[in-house]
Structures are given as C-alpha cells and as structure tokens.
Amino acid sequence: MPRNRSQLHDPRTIARDVAGIFETVFPQMVPAVCAHFNTTRSFSNSCCSAVPVDTIKQSTLQPAMLFELAVAVTEQSVLESTAVDWDEALKVACFRQRQYFDAKIPQSLALVDKEIAQLVSSNLQSMLADVSASRGERLLVRPKVPGYGWIASGHGDFGTLGSIIEVKCTRRRFSTADYRQLTFYWLLSYLDALEKGASTWTSGILLNPRLNFGVEFEFDDLLAPISERRSLIDVVERFRCVIDESLEEPSALPLGNRNSPIA
C-alpha cells in the first residue's frame, strides 16, 4: 500500500469519478433509489426563492466558478459575520475549482457576478440556519472527512455534530453521484469512528440553494436498499477488502475528465 501522500486520492474524487469501488459495496445505488429520496425526503425554505436561469446567464463566469464563489461567501458569513471580502472569496473559489476541474480563472468580478453569488449565498445561509436550528446543533464549516488506506482525508462542505451536508448548484435534482459522494463520506467516517470509538454522522443532507431544494435522510434508511440489505458489518468488511486488496497503485485509477459537473 503506497505511503507517499502524493499517491493518495481525496474522497471526493474517488466517490464521484471511480464509481466501480462504490458499486462493489453498494450495488443498488441506482437512479430509481435516488429519485425516490428526491421525492419523499425533500424540502424547501419558505424564506428562499429559486434563482432564475435568465439571472444566472447574466454572469460571464463559468457556472461552477460562480457557485463555488457563493459557497465561499457563505463560509465567510458563517465564520466571520462581517462584510464580504470578495477578493478572498474569489481566491478560495479559484483554488477549489483548480483542484477538481479545468477551471477558467477570472481576473476580477463584475457587479452582476457578485449580485448573483450573493443571491445564491443568501439562500444557502437560510437553508443552513434552518438545518442547524431544527437539529439544535452548531453549524460546522468544512468538516473533516477521514481517509482510509490510500484514500486521503478531505472535507465536506458543511455539517453538524450528527449530519454531513453537501451543496450542489445544478439545474436538476440530486443525482446518483451526489448520493454516492455523501454516502462515501459517511462510510469513511464510520470506519474512523470504529477505530477510535467515536461518534459518526447519522444523517446526510443535500442542499441546492440555486433551486431552493434540499433532501435530508438517515443513512440507515438509505443503506438498506443500496446494499441489498447486507448487515453494516458486512458492508464495512467488503469495503475494507476492496480498498486493501484490489488497488495497490491508486495513481493508475481512472479519474475522469475533470470537466465541471455544474451546468
């Protein structure tokens, strides 16, 4: 097993771009299951409105960059509660987009870019505040996702003590890849909790502030249909076997084309 961290891959990349690993453990994570959760576990925020497509088209930024900017602005608000530092928000957004996508880096932000990012951020802040209040738990920014073997540690978008929260800003409802990413984060957290005797997340939350659409679910409810009703112990052991035995050289993994999934 490689020890050089340059050979490790972050959990987001593995979850979204190397689906075969996940499908071995959760063979029934299929579009029909995700569509069911999109319908039965969804919610919206009465204080928010979807951001119109025509409004978004006014920006010349790549959509992925625009929405990464909105998340960075939200983080500033949660952590600092001060006026937005747009230069810093753009710096953060550019850094993150370079990590995963072939991003087009803007030199500056137009007024309309800031206005749209602020609209999305305002929606996201309201949705996060409701999640925090309803659960009675403090909101966390970029909670750590533990690594395992040759999978490096990473970070989620937001979370609370008992939930992991991911933000997506696509034109559509949440996809199989979105659910796969959140479940993969949970599985890594569960393995870490087993080793350390700590607690782990019990629920997953997907938020789309662009559409004012969210889904919240308990991992226990999702795991049963996607794992063919295997026991949690069986799921964990199967995952360990896949990671420990099937790939000794993760640098050879097919990691996708780095195109942004946000459109």
Short mmCIF file of C-alpha atoms in Angstrom, two decimals:
data_model
loop_
_atom_site.label_atom_id
_atom_site.label_comp_id
_atom_site.label_asym_id
_atom_site.label_seq_id
_atom_site.Cartn_x
_atom_site.Cartn_y
_atom_site.Cartn_z
CA MET A 1 0.00 0.00 0.00
CA PRO A 2 1.54 3.33 -1.01
CA ARG A 3 2.75 5.57 1.80
CA ASN A 4 3.57 8.67 -0.24
CA ARG A 5 0.68 11.11 0.18
CA SER A 6 1.23 12.32 -3.38
CA GLN A 7 -0.13 8.92 -4.41
CA LEU A 8 -3.31 9.30 -2.37
CA HIS A 9 -6.61 10.48 -3.76
CA ASP A 10 -9.14 12.59 -1.93
CA PRO A 11 -12.51 11.01 -1.08
CA ARG A 12 -14.49 13.37 -3.30
CA THR A 13 -12.57 12.25 -6.39
CA ILE A 14 -12.90 8.59 -5.53
CA ALA A 15 -16.62 8.85 -4.77
CA ARG A 16 -17.57 10.78 -7.92
CA ASP A 17 -15.10 9.54 -10.53
CA VAL A 18 -14.31 5.93 -9.57
CA ALA A 19 -17.81 4.54 -9.26
CA GLY A 20 -16.71 0.90 -9.53
CA ILE A 21 -15.33 0.88 -5.99
CA PHE A 22 -18.59 2.16 -4.57
CA GLU A 23 -20.75 -0.15 -6.67
CA THR A 24 -18.97 -3.18 -5.28
CA VAL A 25 -20.09 -2.23 -1.79
CA PHE A 26 -23.46 -0.65 -2.64
CA PRO A 27 -24.62 -2.35 -5.84
CA GLN A 28 -28.14 -0.95 -5.70
CA MET A 29 -27.28 2.75 -5.61
CA VAL A 30 -29.28 3.33 -8.78
CA PRO A 31 -31.20 6.33 -10.18
CA ALA A 32 -34.56 4.93 -9.07
CA VAL A 33 -33.49 4.87 -5.41
CA CYS A 34 -32.14 8.42 -5.63
CA ALA A 35 -35.31 9.64 -7.36
CA HIS A 36 -37.34 8.11 -4.53
CA PHE A 37 -35.36 10.02 -1.90
CA ASN A 38 -35.51 13.20 -4.01
CA THR A 39 -39.30 12.92 -3.89
CA THR A 40 -40.00 11.60 -0.39
CA ARG A 41 -37.29 13.33 1.67
CA SER A 42 -37.20 16.73 0.00
CA PHE A 43 -37.83 20.16 1.48
CA SER A 44 -37.59 23.84 0.58
CA ASN A 45 -37.14 27.00 2.61
CA SER A 46 -40.05 29.42 2.86
CA CYS A 47 -37.63 32.36 3.02
CA CYS A 48 -35.90 31.46 -0.25
CA SER A 49 -36.71 31.60 -3.95
CA ALA A 50 -35.06 29.74 -6.78
CA VAL A 51 -32.57 31.84 -8.74
CA PRO A 52 -33.91 32.20 -12.32
CA VAL A 53 -31.86 30.78 -15.18
CA ASP A 54 -32.02 34.13 -17.00
CA THR A 55 -30.43 35.80 -13.98
CA ILE A 56 -27.58 33.28 -13.89
CA LYS A 57 -26.96 33.76 -17.61
CA GLN A 58 -26.10 37.40 -16.98
CA SER A 59 -22.78 36.32 -15.49
CA THR A 60 -19.84 35.56 -17.76
CA LEU A 61 -18.26 33.26 -15.17
CA GLN A 62 -18.35 29.51 -15.60
CA PRO A 63 -21.36 28.28 -13.60
CA ALA A 64 -19.13 26.08 -11.42
CA MET A 65 -16.95 29.08 -10.54
CA LEU A 66 -19.97 31.26 -9.85
CA PHE A 67 -21.47 28.79 -7.40
CA GLU A 68 -18.13 27.99 -5.77
CA LEU A 69 -17.89 31.72 -5.16
CA ALA A 70 -21.32 31.66 -3.48
CA VAL A 71 -20.19 28.86 -1.14
CA ALA A 72 -17.04 30.80 -0.24
CA VAL A 73 -19.15 33.87 0.56
CA THR A 74 -21.39 31.72 2.76
CA GLU A 75 -18.41 30.36 4.66
CA GLN A 76 -17.25 33.90 5.37
CA SER A 77 -20.67 34.80 6.73
CA VAL A 78 -20.84 31.74 8.98
CA LEU A 79 -17.29 32.10 10.30
CA GLU A 80 -16.84 35.86 10.45
CA SER A 81 -20.25 37.60 10.21
CA THR A 82 -18.63 40.59 8.52
CA ALA A 83 -18.88 42.30 5.15
CA VAL A 84 -17.96 40.06 2.23
CA ASP A 85 -14.31 40.09 1.22
CA TRP A 86 -14.81 39.41 -2.47
CA ASP A 87 -11.11 39.14 -3.26
CA GLU A 88 -10.67 36.44 -0.64
CA ALA A 89 -13.85 34.64 -1.74
CA LEU A 90 -12.61 34.60 -5.34
CA LYS A 91 -9.21 33.31 -4.21
CA VAL A 92 -10.86 30.43 -2.32
CA ALA A 93 -13.19 29.61 -5.23
CA CYS A 94 -10.34 29.53 -7.74
CA PHE A 95 -8.22 27.29 -5.53
CA ARG A 96 -11.02 24.75 -5.12
CA GLN A 97 -12.01 24.73 -8.78
CA ARG A 98 -8.41 24.09 -9.82
CA GLN A 99 -8.35 21.03 -7.56
CA TYR A 100 -11.11 19.21 -9.41
CA PHE A 101 -11.85 20.85 -12.74
CA ASP A 102 -10.24 22.53 -15.72
CA ALA A 103 -11.47 25.85 -14.44
CA LYS A 104 -11.40 29.15 -16.30
CA ILE A 105 -9.97 31.56 -13.74
CA PRO A 106 -11.41 35.11 -13.81
CA GLN A 107 -9.14 38.07 -13.21
CA SER A 108 -11.87 40.07 -11.49
CA LEU A 109 -15.56 40.01 -10.64
CA ALA A 110 -18.22 42.11 -12.30
CA LEU A 111 -21.01 43.63 -10.22
CA VAL A 112 -23.51 41.15 -11.68
CA ASP A 113 -21.27 38.23 -10.64
CA LYS A 114 -21.32 39.46 -7.06
CA GLU A 115 -25.07 40.04 -7.10
CA ILE A 116 -25.83 36.51 -8.34
CA ALA A 117 -23.35 34.90 -5.96
CA GLN A 118 -24.95 36.85 -3.12
CA LEU A 119 -28.42 35.63 -4.11
CA VAL A 120 -27.30 32.01 -4.02
CA SER A 121 -25.36 32.57 -0.81
CA SER A 122 -28.37 34.17 0.90
CA ASN A 123 -30.45 31.12 0.04
CA LEU A 124 -27.73 28.81 1.31
CA GLN A 125 -27.32 30.73 4.56
CA SER A 126 -31.07 30.50 5.24
CA MET A 127 -31.15 26.78 4.48
CA LEU A 128 -28.14 26.10 6.69
CA ALA A 129 -29.56 28.18 9.54
CA ASP A 130 -32.79 26.16 9.41
CA VAL A 131 -30.88 22.86 9.44
CA SER A 132 -28.83 23.99 12.44
CA ALA A 133 -31.88 25.26 14.34
CA SER A 134 -34.06 22.22 13.61
CA ARG A 135 -31.35 19.85 14.85
CA GLY A 136 -30.29 22.03 17.77
CA GLU A 137 -26.67 21.65 16.68
CA ARG A 138 -23.96 24.16 15.82
CA LEU A 139 -23.15 24.56 12.15
CA LEU A 140 -19.66 23.42 11.11
CA VAL A 141 -17.74 24.67 8.08
CA ARG A 142 -15.72 22.14 6.04
CA PRO A 143 -15.93 19.22 8.48
CA LYS A 144 -13.12 16.71 8.08
CA VAL A 145 -13.76 13.52 6.15
CA PRO A 146 -11.29 10.87 7.39
CA GLY A 147 -9.11 8.93 4.99
CA TYR A 148 -8.59 5.19 4.80
CA GLY A 149 -5.67 3.29 3.32
CA TRP A 150 -4.68 5.05 0.11
CA ILE A 151 -7.69 7.38 0.28
CA ALA A 152 -6.58 10.70 1.74
CA SER A 153 -8.64 12.69 4.19
CA GLY A 154 -10.75 15.52 2.82
CA HIS A 155 -13.50 17.94 3.75
CA GLY A 156 -17.24 18.17 3.31
CA ASP A 157 -18.96 21.48 2.67
CA PHE A 158 -20.81 21.91 5.96
CA GLY A 159 -22.07 19.77 8.79
CA THR A 160 -23.31 19.49 12.34
CA LEU A 161 -22.36 17.03 15.03
CA GLY A 162 -24.78 14.44 13.65
CA SER A 163 -25.05 15.33 9.94
CA ILE A 164 -22.86 15.84 6.90
CA ILE A 165 -24.04 18.49 4.42
CA GLU A 166 -23.09 18.84 0.76
CA VAL A 167 -24.02 21.74 -1.51
CA LYS A 168 -24.82 21.26 -5.19
CA CYS A 169 -25.94 24.00 -7.57
CA THR A 170 -27.02 22.16 -10.72
CA ARG A 171 -30.14 22.81 -12.75
CA ARG A 172 -31.51 19.41 -11.76
CA ARG A 173 -32.37 17.48 -8.65
CA PHE A 174 -29.68 15.45 -6.93
CA SER A 175 -28.04 12.67 -8.93
CA THR A 176 -26.71 9.24 -8.09
CA ALA A 177 -23.21 10.75 -7.93
CA ASP A 178 -24.37 13.22 -5.26
CA TYR A 179 -25.80 10.48 -3.05
CA ARG A 180 -22.74 8.34 -3.69
CA GLN A 181 -20.43 11.14 -2.57
CA LEU A 182 -22.31 11.75 0.68
CA THR A 183 -22.58 8.02 1.47
CA PHE A 184 -18.88 7.54 0.76
CA TYR A 185 -18.07 10.32 3.23
CA TRP A 186 -20.25 8.63 5.82
CA LEU A 187 -18.59 5.26 5.28
CA LEU A 188 -15.12 6.73 5.78
CA SER A 189 -16.33 8.49 8.92
CA TYR A 190 -17.88 5.27 10.22
CA LEU A 191 -14.61 3.35 9.73
CA ASP A 192 -12.73 6.08 11.57
CA ALA A 193 -15.27 6.01 14.40
CA LEU A 194 -14.89 2.23 14.75
CA GLU A 195 -11.15 2.58 15.18
CA LYS A 196 -11.33 5.47 17.64
CA GLY A 197 -14.54 4.64 19.49
CA ALA A 198 -16.01 7.97 18.43
CA SER A 199 -19.40 9.03 17.10
CA THR A 200 -20.19 9.49 13.43
CA TRP A 201 -22.82 11.20 11.29
CA THR A 202 -26.25 9.62 11.33
CA SER A 203 -27.84 11.69 8.57
CA GLY A 204 -26.95 13.20 5.22
CA ILE A 205 -28.24 16.48 3.81
CA LEU A 206 -28.00 17.67 0.21
CA LEU A 207 -28.74 21.35 -0.46
CA ASN A 208 -29.27 23.12 -3.77
CA PRO A 209 -29.61 26.85 -2.98
CA ARG A 210 -29.93 27.64 -6.68
CA LEU A 211 -33.24 25.75 -6.80
CA ASN A 212 -34.24 26.17 -3.12
CA PHE A 213 -34.32 22.39 -2.89
CA GLY A 214 -32.94 20.08 -0.24
CA VAL A 215 -33.04 16.42 0.79
CA GLU A 216 -32.40 15.06 4.27
CA PHE A 217 -32.18 11.36 5.06
CA GLU A 218 -30.93 8.98 7.71
CA PHE A 219 -28.06 6.83 6.47
CA ASP A 220 -29.71 3.76 7.99
CA ASP A 221 -32.70 4.33 5.69
CA LEU A 222 -30.52 4.69 2.59
CA LEU A 223 -28.11 1.84 3.31
CA ALA A 224 -30.74 -0.90 3.39
CA PRO A 225 -31.91 -0.59 -0.25
CA ILE A 226 -28.50 0.21 -1.77
CA SER A 227 -26.56 -2.58 0.00
CA GLU A 228 -29.03 -5.36 -0.86
CA ARG A 229 -29.90 -5.36 2.86
CA ARG A 230 -26.49 -6.61 3.95
CA SER A 231 -25.54 -6.02 7.56
CA LEU A 232 -23.41 -2.99 8.36
CA ILE A 233 -20.56 -5.29 9.40
CA ASP A 234 -20.68 -6.99 6.00
CA VAL A 235 -20.69 -3.62 4.25
CA VAL A 236 -17.66 -2.45 6.21
CA GLU A 237 -15.69 -5.64 5.60
CA ARG A 238 -16.50 -5.62 1.91
CA PHE A 239 -15.27 -2.04 1.63
CA ARG A 240 -12.06 -2.84 3.51
CA CYS A 241 -11.38 -5.75 1.17
CA VAL A 242 -11.91 -3.61 -1.92
CA ILE A 243 -9.57 -0.89 -0.70
CA ASP A 244 -6.91 -3.14 0.82
CA GLU A 245 -6.68 -5.79 -1.88
CA SER A 246 -7.87 -4.54 -5.26
CA LEU A 247 -5.71 -1.48 -5.81
CA GLU A 248 -2.13 -1.18 -4.65
CA GLU A 249 -1.35 1.69 -7.00
CA PRO A 250 -4.14 4.30 -6.90
CA SER A 251 -2.24 6.58 -9.28
CA ALA A 252 -3.44 4.23 -12.02
CA LEU A 253 -7.09 4.90 -11.22
CA PRO A 254 -9.30 6.31 -13.99
CA LEU A 255 -10.13 9.71 -12.56
CA GLY A 256 -12.47 11.08 -15.18
CA ASN A 257 -12.07 14.07 -17.50
CA ARG A 258 -12.08 16.84 -14.85
CA ASN A 259 -15.00 18.57 -16.56
CA SER A 260 -17.20 20.50 -14.20
CA PRO A 261 -20.49 18.73 -13.37
CA ILE A 262 -22.26 22.04 -12.73
CA ALA A 263 -24.28 23.42 -15.59
#
